[in-house]
Amino acid sequence: MKFSVGAKIWACLGAVLLILLIVAAVSYQNTQKLTQTAIWRAHSFEVQVALTGLLSVLQDAETGQRGYLITGEERYLEPYQTAVRNIDRAVQSLKDLTADNPAQQRNIEALRAPIKDKLDELKETVDLRRAQGFEPARQIVLTDRGKQVMDEVRRQITGMQAIESELLRQREAAMTASSENTLWVILGGATIAALFVIAAGYFLGRNISGPLRDITVTAEQIGGGDLTVSTPTNTVRTDEIGMLGRTFHAMTGKLRVLIQEIREGINVLGTAANQIVTITAQVAAGASETATALAQTSATMEEVKKTSQVSSEKALYVSETAQNTIQVSQSGRRAVEQSIDGISKVREQIGAIAEAVMQLSEQGQAIGEIVASVNDLAEQSNLLAVNAAIEAARAGDQGRGFVVVAQEVKSLAEQSKQATAQVRTILGDIQKATATAVLAAEQGSKAVDTSVKLSVEAGEAIERLSQSIAVATQAATQIAASNQQQQVGIDQVALAMENIRQASVQNLGATKQAESAAQNLNELGHKLKAMAVQYRA
C-alpha cells in the first residue's frame, strides 16, 4: 500500500464529508424553494382576502343604501359612506398585490367599470330618496340595474379568486414536491453515508487493526521475557504499519544482542564490585583513625586560640583605655586654656564694671548738686508765694485772683521740696550701693588673678600627665599589635587544622559512601543478573 495510514483515514473522512456536503447543498436548495413557495402561497391567500374585502366593501355600501331607502334616516348611510371612502384604496391595494400577475392586473382594470357603475347606481338612489322620497328611488331599484352590475362584480371577483386558487394549488403542489425531494435526498444521503462508514470501518479494521493486534501480541510475549518469538514483518506495505513491523523486528534483534551484552557486563560488574567493597572498607578504617587524631589536634588548637584571644582582648583594652585617657587629658588641657581665657575676660569685664560704677558715683554727686539747687529754688518760690499772698491781701478785691495764683505756686513749691527730698534719699542709697559695688569689683579682680594662677598650674600638671599617658599608650599599642599578629597566626593555624579536619571528615564520609555504593553496586549486579536470566535470547 503506497498510502499512509493518515491518508487512508482522511480519505474515508473526506468521502463521508463530501456526501454530507452534497446532501446539505441539495437540502438547502430545496429548503430555499420551500421558503419561496410558502411566501407565494401566503401571497395567494392575501390576494384572496383582498378580493373578499373588496366585495365586502361593495356589500356594505349596498347595505347602507337599502337601510336609508327604507328608513330615510341618515345614520343608515354610514356603511355606504365608509365604503365610498375605502373602495379606491381597496382596489389600489389589490392592484399592488397582483403587480407580478399581468392577467390579474387586466382583471382589476376591467373591474373598475362595474364598480363605478354600482357606486353611481347607489348614489343615484340615495339622492332621489333624499330629494323626492321613497317611491322614485324604489322604481330605480326595481329596474334591476344595480343587481346586474353587482352580479358582474361578483362574477369577475369570483374569476380572480379562481385564478388565485389555481395558483395556490400549484404552489402547494410544488411545496409538497420539494418536501418529498428533500426527504428522499436526506434519506438517500444518510443511507449512502452509513454504508460508506461501515465499509470504511471494515477496511480500516482489516488494514490497520489486524497488523496492530499481531504486533501487540508479540510485544506482550517480549514483555514476558520471551525474546525468541518471531516478530511479524511485512515487506510489501510502505505505510506506518509496515514501518512499525519492520522497526519492531529490528528492535527485537537489537534487544537480544543487548541482553547478551548486559549478562556479560553484569558478570564483570559483580567481580569489580567485590574488589571495590574490600578496598573501601580498608580506606574507611584508615580515614576514621585520621579523623580522630585531627579532632584531638583541632581541640588543642581551639584552646590555644581562646587563650590568645583573651590576651589580645586585654591588650586591646589597655590600649583603648590609654587612648581614652589621652583624649580626656587633652580635653582637660583645652578646658584649662578656655578657663584661663574666660577668667581673663571676666577680669576685663569686672574692670569695666568698676569703671562704670565710678562714673555712676560721679553722676550721682552731680545729680545731688542739681537736687540741692532745685530745693533752693523751691524755698525761694515758697517765700515769693507768701509775699505775693500778703500783697494780694493788701490789694483787697482786686488781688483775689492773684491770691489763687500765689497759693498754686506755694503748693508747687511744697511738692518740689518733697520730690527733692525723695530724690536725695534715693541718691544716698545709690551712692551706698555704688561704694559696695566698687569694693566687690576690687575683690573680684583679686579672686580672678588667683584663679588665673591656679589654672595655669593645673594646665602644666595636665600637660605632664598627658605626656606620661602618651608613652604608656604607645607601649600598650605595641603590645596589642604583637598580640594581634600572634592571634592572626593562631587563627591561620586553627583554620588550617579545621580545614584538614573537615577534609578528613569529608573523606571519611566519602569513603563510607563509596563503601555503601560498592555494596549497593554489588547487590545491583546480583539483581541485574537475576533479571537477565528471565529473558531467553
XYZ file of C-alpha atoms in Angstrom:
537
model
C 0.000 0.000 0.000
C 1.559 3.269 -1.071
C -0.745 5.478 1.025
C -0.060 6.264 4.701
C -2.499 5.402 7.486
C -3.330 9.066 7.976
C -4.051 9.475 4.252
C -6.385 6.467 4.311
C -8.273 7.779 7.343
C -8.537 11.262 5.832
C -9.733 9.768 2.533
C -12.571 7.943 4.312
C -13.498 11.024 6.328
C -13.310 13.200 3.201
C -15.662 10.896 1.301
C -18.189 10.976 4.152
C -17.822 14.751 4.380
C -18.388 15.075 0.611
C -21.602 13.042 0.842
C -22.784 15.182 3.743
C -21.959 18.383 1.832
C -23.921 17.164 -1.210
C -26.899 16.290 0.992
C -26.631 19.660 2.747
C -26.432 21.565 -0.560
C -29.469 19.794 -2.037
C -31.371 20.205 1.225
C -30.505 23.893 1.322
C -31.669 24.378 -2.272
C -34.959 22.561 -1.628
C -35.413 24.497 1.609
C -35.000 27.754 -0.298
C -37.638 26.556 -2.777
C -39.945 25.626 0.094
C -39.454 29.040 1.654
C -40.165 30.824 -1.632
C -43.221 28.643 -2.292
C -44.520 29.348 1.207
C -44.109 33.070 0.562
C -46.085 32.846 -2.704
C -48.708 30.679 -1.014
C -49.173 33.325 1.661
C -49.338 35.904 -1.118
C -52.180 33.995 -2.804
C -54.084 33.895 0.478
C -53.515 37.640 0.880
C -54.889 38.332 -2.630
C -57.961 36.194 -1.929
C -58.530 38.053 1.326
C -58.190 41.380 -0.530
C -60.766 40.248 -3.165
C -63.155 39.172 -0.431
C -62.590 42.510 1.311
C -63.357 44.426 -1.885
C -66.621 42.519 -2.332
C -67.424 43.128 1.329
C -66.912 46.888 0.884
C -69.404 46.924 -2.004
C -71.847 44.852 0.020
C -71.521 47.320 2.914
C -72.298 50.177 0.545
C -75.344 48.282 -0.759
C -76.490 47.532 2.791
C -76.235 51.197 3.814
C -78.156 52.237 0.676
C -81.001 49.814 1.395
C -81.291 50.894 5.011
C -81.504 54.532 4.020
C -84.040 53.833 1.264
C -86.318 52.017 3.703
C -85.996 54.334 6.728
C -84.868 57.633 5.270
C -82.602 58.166 8.278
C -79.105 59.492 7.613
C -77.481 57.216 10.193
C -78.107 54.237 7.923
C -75.823 55.813 5.305
C -72.723 55.381 7.482
C -71.754 51.960 5.934
C -72.354 53.422 2.485
C -70.221 56.497 3.122
C -67.407 54.390 4.638
C -67.459 52.066 1.632
C -67.300 55.005 -0.803
C -64.239 56.357 1.029
C -62.449 52.967 1.150
C -63.314 51.497 -2.255
C -60.496 53.191 -4.199
C -57.927 52.250 -1.551
C -59.125 48.617 -1.627
C -58.821 48.478 -5.437
C -55.335 50.035 -5.353
C -54.202 47.608 -2.632
C -55.429 44.685 -4.716
C -53.585 46.060 -7.739
C -50.364 46.369 -5.747
C -50.686 42.783 -4.501
C -51.101 41.415 -8.046
C -48.372 43.531 -9.630
C -46.498 40.319 -10.524
C -49.534 38.871 -12.395
C -50.417 40.679 -15.668
C -53.672 38.698 -16.054
C -54.905 39.793 -12.658
C -53.868 43.375 -13.453
C -56.111 43.288 -16.520
C -58.961 41.822 -14.481
C -58.635 44.615 -11.920
C -58.769 47.246 -14.659
C -61.867 45.524 -16.074
C -63.392 45.508 -12.578
C -63.150 49.279 -12.174
C -66.050 49.970 -14.594
C -68.742 47.795 -12.922
C -67.617 49.051 -9.507
C -68.071 52.620 -10.720
C -71.494 51.769 -12.191
C -72.571 50.185 -8.910
C -71.465 53.205 -6.899
C -73.229 55.537 -9.353
C -76.438 53.494 -9.078
C -76.243 53.590 -5.282
C -75.579 57.331 -5.260
C -78.491 57.963 -7.629
C -80.993 56.105 -5.448
C -79.705 57.806 -2.304
C -80.010 61.252 -3.892
C -83.560 60.500 -5.121
C -84.597 59.219 -1.676
C -83.210 62.347 -0.068
C -84.753 64.709 -2.666
C -88.034 63.083 -3.840
C -88.823 60.364 -1.352
C -89.026 56.607 -1.284
C -91.031 55.804 -4.389
C -88.753 57.280 -7.127
C -85.800 55.522 -5.547
C -87.752 52.241 -5.364
C -88.540 52.473 -9.068
C -84.847 52.629 -9.934
C -84.152 49.631 -7.696
C -86.927 47.682 -9.441
C -85.137 48.095 -12.781
C -82.552 45.512 -11.512
C -79.723 47.576 -12.999
C -77.911 47.613 -9.656
C -78.358 43.849 -9.246
C -76.950 43.179 -12.701
C -73.906 45.348 -12.035
C -73.368 43.666 -8.650
C -73.657 40.236 -10.266
C -70.982 41.288 -12.786
C -68.712 42.420 -9.971
C -69.225 39.116 -8.136
C -68.523 37.189 -11.327
C -65.255 38.974 -12.005
C -64.148 38.706 -8.365
C -65.033 35.013 -8.383
C -62.947 34.574 -11.538
C -59.982 36.317 -9.940
C -60.367 34.154 -6.834
C -60.392 31.078 -9.048
C -57.118 32.203 -10.628
C -55.561 32.689 -7.183
C -56.928 29.316 -6.041
C -55.282 27.662 -9.035
C -52.027 29.426 -8.257
C -52.377 28.336 -4.635
C -52.945 24.728 -5.703
C -49.885 24.826 -7.980
C -47.742 26.319 -5.227
C -48.932 23.770 -2.679
C -48.109 21.002 -5.168
C -44.638 22.498 -5.696
C -44.169 22.717 -1.911
C -45.184 19.089 -1.495
C -42.797 18.021 -4.282
C -39.928 19.998 -2.742
C -40.616 18.477 0.672
C -40.633 14.963 -0.779
C -37.420 15.634 -2.738
C -35.728 16.953 0.380
C -36.839 13.932 2.391
C -35.585 11.496 -0.263
C -32.269 13.326 -0.573
C -31.746 13.251 3.201
C -32.729 9.583 3.487
C -30.645 8.592 0.467
C -27.635 10.615 1.565
C -27.829 9.256 5.117
C -28.102 5.690 3.792
C -25.142 6.132 1.442
C -23.090 7.785 4.202
C -23.931 4.974 6.645
C -22.988 2.288 4.112
C -19.751 4.109 3.315
C -18.898 4.461 7.001
C -19.495 0.729 7.525
C -17.308 -0.108 4.518
C -14.601 2.306 5.686
C -14.706 0.825 9.188
C -14.329 -2.692 7.801
C -11.468 -1.584 5.531
C -9.618 0.281 8.297
C -10.176 -2.536 10.789
C -8.840 -5.141 8.380
C -5.995 -2.967 7.122
C -4.874 -1.387 10.435
C -6.319 -3.172 13.466
C -5.198 -6.688 12.375
C -1.488 -5.881 11.960
C -1.526 -3.792 15.157
C -3.098 -6.713 17.036
C -0.292 -9.055 15.834
C 2.376 -6.576 16.926
C 0.644 -6.152 20.318
C 0.641 -9.921 20.944
C 4.348 -10.098 20.073
C 5.104 -7.154 22.395
C 3.289 -8.898 25.258
C 5.411 -12.030 24.732
C 8.612 -9.963 24.694
C 7.429 -8.157 27.852
C 7.059 -11.580 29.459
C 10.767 -12.319 28.783
C 10.495 -14.396 25.595
C 12.919 -12.880 23.061
C 12.844 -15.992 20.862
C 9.405 -15.095 19.477
C 9.277 -14.240 15.787
C 8.157 -10.673 15.087
C 5.665 -10.005 12.250
C 7.167 -8.180 9.265
C 5.500 -7.028 6.073
C 7.971 -6.004 3.426
C 5.189 -5.104 0.987
C 3.466 -2.367 2.997
C 5.102 1.067 2.883
C 2.777 2.834 5.292
C 3.241 3.373 9.040
C 2.018 -0.157 9.882
C 4.681 -1.741 7.642
C 7.355 0.580 9.033
C 6.225 -0.269 12.594
C 6.501 -4.038 11.916
C 9.975 -3.760 10.385
C 11.166 -1.424 13.148
C 9.765 -3.764 15.816
C 11.576 -6.702 14.222
C 14.874 -4.765 14.184
C 14.315 -3.661 17.786
C 13.799 -7.267 18.904
C 17.086 -8.328 17.283
C 18.974 -5.486 18.924
C 17.308 -6.279 22.243
C 18.600 -9.889 22.055
C 22.153 -8.625 21.462
C 21.756 -6.063 24.261
C 20.584 -8.690 26.771
C 23.594 -10.878 25.947
C 25.977 -7.945 26.418
C 24.251 -6.999 29.673
C 24.764 -10.503 31.034
C 28.478 -10.324 30.264
C 28.707 -6.845 31.777
C 26.888 -7.997 34.906
C 29.486 -10.703 35.497
C 32.318 -8.164 35.170
C 30.388 -5.737 37.376
C 29.994 -8.331 40.157
C 33.735 -9.071 40.287
C 34.678 -5.360 40.309
C 32.079 -4.585 42.983
C 33.535 -7.209 45.347
C 37.039 -5.734 44.930
C 35.756 -2.187 45.500
C 33.952 -3.239 48.694
C 37.187 -4.711 50.148
C 39.300 -1.649 49.247
C 36.782 0.901 50.518
C 36.478 -0.926 53.850
C 40.259 -0.619 54.382
C 40.311 3.051 53.349
C 37.361 3.808 55.643
C 39.193 2.339 58.653
C 42.314 4.484 57.973
C 40.224 7.608 57.393
C 38.406 7.062 60.696
C 41.695 6.947 62.648
C 42.976 10.060 60.850
C 39.761 11.930 61.626
C 40.055 11.045 65.344
C 43.653 12.380 65.539
C 42.744 15.553 63.692
C 39.780 16.122 66.002
C 42.082 15.996 69.063
C 44.593 18.378 67.425
C 41.801 20.786 66.483
C 40.538 20.786 70.088
C 44.044 21.676 71.387
C 44.399 24.498 68.818
C 40.989 25.794 69.818
C 42.116 26.107 73.470
C 45.324 27.918 72.409
C 43.228 30.176 70.212
C 40.910 31.070 73.110
C 43.912 31.879 75.393
C 45.412 34.090 72.685
C 42.083 35.814 72.175
C 41.843 36.626 75.920
C 45.399 38.082 75.931
C 44.696 40.089 72.794
C 41.462 41.437 74.249
C 43.266 42.540 77.455
C 45.990 44.302 75.434
C 43.385 45.994 73.270
C 41.500 47.066 76.391
C 44.667 48.633 77.900
C 45.432 50.379 74.605
C 41.891 51.692 74.270
C 41.916 52.870 77.918
C 45.195 54.729 77.353
C 43.815 56.310 74.205
C 40.717 57.429 76.093
C 42.910 58.836 78.900
C 44.956 60.842 76.379
C 41.769 62.203 74.908
C 40.499 63.101 78.394
C 43.798 64.862 79.309
C 43.744 66.768 76.044
C 40.154 67.764 76.737
C 41.194 68.878 80.277
C 44.078 70.910 78.878
C 41.773 72.608 76.406
C 39.275 73.209 79.208
C 42.008 74.863 81.378
C 43.057 77.065 78.486
C 39.442 78.013 77.893
C 39.052 78.691 81.659
C 42.100 80.994 81.628
C 40.686 82.844 78.626
C 37.281 83.068 80.311
C 38.791 84.335 83.595
C 40.785 86.964 81.683
C 37.591 88.119 80.015
C 35.853 88.189 83.428
C 38.716 90.298 84.836
C 38.333 92.731 81.945
C 34.558 92.864 82.447
C 34.989 93.428 86.230
C 37.347 96.311 85.476
C 34.805 97.747 83.079
C 32.102 97.345 85.739
C 34.265 99.128 88.341
C 34.919 101.977 85.947
C 31.198 102.208 85.122
C 30.347 102.250 88.848
C 32.843 105.081 89.417
C 31.248 107.047 86.618
C 27.829 106.317 88.113
C 29.067 107.642 91.519
C 30.299 110.834 89.909
C 26.990 111.286 88.080
C 25.137 110.689 91.376
C 27.116 113.517 93.001
C 26.217 115.789 90.064
C 22.570 114.858 90.471
C 22.855 115.704 94.230
C 24.099 119.173 93.405
C 21.222 119.655 90.958
C 18.737 118.475 93.580
C 20.180 120.989 96.080
C 19.704 123.748 93.541
C 16.126 122.652 92.926
C 15.498 122.660 96.700
C 16.826 126.222 96.968
C 14.563 127.277 94.126
C 11.607 125.665 95.897
C 12.423 127.618 99.124
C 12.625 130.852 97.196
C 9.372 130.077 95.352
C 7.676 129.423 98.676
C 8.877 132.779 100.068
C 7.728 134.530 96.922
C 4.323 132.874 97.209
C 3.987 134.072 100.839
C 4.949 137.608 99.870
C 2.547 137.538 96.951
C -0.268 136.401 99.231
C 0.458 139.256 101.643
C 0.449 141.797 98.841
C -2.755 140.364 97.408
C -4.425 140.681 100.808
C -3.446 144.291 100.913
C -4.885 144.888 97.455
C -8.339 143.768 98.564
C -10.853 142.580 95.983
C -8.533 143.356 93.107
C -5.885 140.944 94.406
C -8.154 137.891 94.887
C -7.156 136.308 91.551
C -3.513 136.809 92.332
C -4.053 135.115 95.718
C -5.200 131.970 93.930
C -2.086 132.011 91.745
C 0.118 132.555 94.812
C -1.465 129.576 96.547
C -0.870 127.360 93.495
C 2.770 128.468 93.331
C 3.142 127.715 97.037
C 1.620 124.286 96.542
C 4.011 123.546 93.661
C 6.952 124.709 95.789
C 5.927 122.314 98.571
C 5.666 119.449 96.077
C 9.094 120.311 94.673
C 10.611 120.219 98.165
C 9.050 116.820 98.802
C 10.317 115.490 95.446
C 13.835 116.792 96.071
C 13.817 115.125 99.492
C 12.836 111.803 97.897
C 15.472 112.180 95.187
C 18.114 112.998 97.836
C 17.174 109.813 99.710
C 17.376 107.715 96.529
C 20.752 109.256 95.639
C 22.035 108.329 99.084
C 21.019 104.726 98.527
C 22.620 104.744 95.065
C 25.904 106.129 96.460
C 25.966 103.395 99.140
C 25.304 100.686 96.531
C 27.947 102.178 94.258
C 30.545 102.064 97.032
C 29.626 98.430 97.728
C 29.888 97.582 94.012
C 33.321 99.217 93.739
C 34.548 97.179 96.727
C 33.096 93.953 95.268
C 34.725 94.679 91.900
C 38.131 95.090 93.545
C 37.699 91.809 95.465
C 36.508 90.014 92.262
C 39.562 91.262 90.379
C 41.822 89.828 93.072
C 39.924 86.473 93.000
C 40.247 86.359 89.208
C 44.015 86.856 89.434
C 44.207 83.953 91.917
C 42.068 81.723 89.599
C 44.300 82.517 86.628
C 47.374 81.482 88.588
C 45.762 78.197 89.738
C 44.501 77.408 86.200
C 47.995 77.885 84.750
C 49.428 75.486 87.347
C 46.638 72.904 86.578
C 47.346 73.182 82.823
C 51.035 72.469 83.381
C 50.171 69.400 85.540
C 47.743 68.093 82.904
C 50.391 68.559 80.191
C 52.893 66.451 82.167
C 50.191 63.798 82.771
C 49.338 63.751 79.050
C 52.977 63.140 78.106
C 53.209 60.216 80.563
C 49.963 58.707 79.268
C 51.170 59.047 75.649
C 54.255 56.974 76.481
C 52.071 54.334 78.177
C 49.662 54.334 75.229
C 52.480 53.731 72.745
C 53.702 50.768 74.773
C 50.161 49.338 75.089
C 49.618 49.767 71.339
C 52.816 47.860 70.557
C 51.731 45.067 72.924
C 48.261 44.942 71.296
C 49.820 44.832 67.798
C 52.080 41.955 68.829
C 49.132 40.074 70.313
C 47.110 40.790 67.179
C 49.808 39.327 64.942
C 50.073 36.339 67.242
C 46.278 35.967 67.114
C 46.336 36.076 63.287
C 48.954 33.344 63.206
C 46.998 31.202 65.653
C 43.794 31.774 63.633
C 45.540 30.694 60.467
C 46.877 27.564 62.146
C 43.450 26.811 63.644
C 41.782 27.418 60.286
C 44.240 25.117 58.568
C 43.648 22.435 61.186
C 39.887 22.890 60.861
C 40.111 22.596 57.074
C 42.214 19.467 57.454
C 39.724 18.071 59.948
C 36.748 18.861 57.680
C 38.560 17.367 54.706
C 39.294 14.283 56.782
C 35.641 14.056 57.852
C 34.529 14.529 54.256
C 36.998 11.889 53.115
C 35.698 9.562 55.797
C 32.103 10.263 54.729
C 33.001 9.869 51.066
C 34.788 6.621 51.853
C 31.759 5.318 53.718
C 29.523 6.441 50.841
C 31.869 4.707 48.412
C 31.745 1.591 50.568
C 27.931 1.789 50.664
C 27.825 2.465 46.920
C 30.108 -0.504 46.292
C 27.820 -2.712 48.356
C 24.782 -1.331 46.502
C 26.604 -1.909 43.235
C 27.310 -5.481 44.249
C 23.640 -6.001 45.148
C 22.614 -4.338 41.870
C 24.852 -6.733 39.969
C 23.110 -9.694 41.604
C 19.670 -8.201 40.829
C 20.603 -7.485 37.199
C 21.931 -10.976 36.850
C 18.667 -12.368 38.216
C 16.659 -10.132 35.853
C 18.778 -11.024 32.825
C 18.172 -14.709 33.481
C 14.433 -14.076 32.934
C 14.979 -13.251 29.220
C 15.511 -16.102 26.809
C 17.597 -14.832 23.917
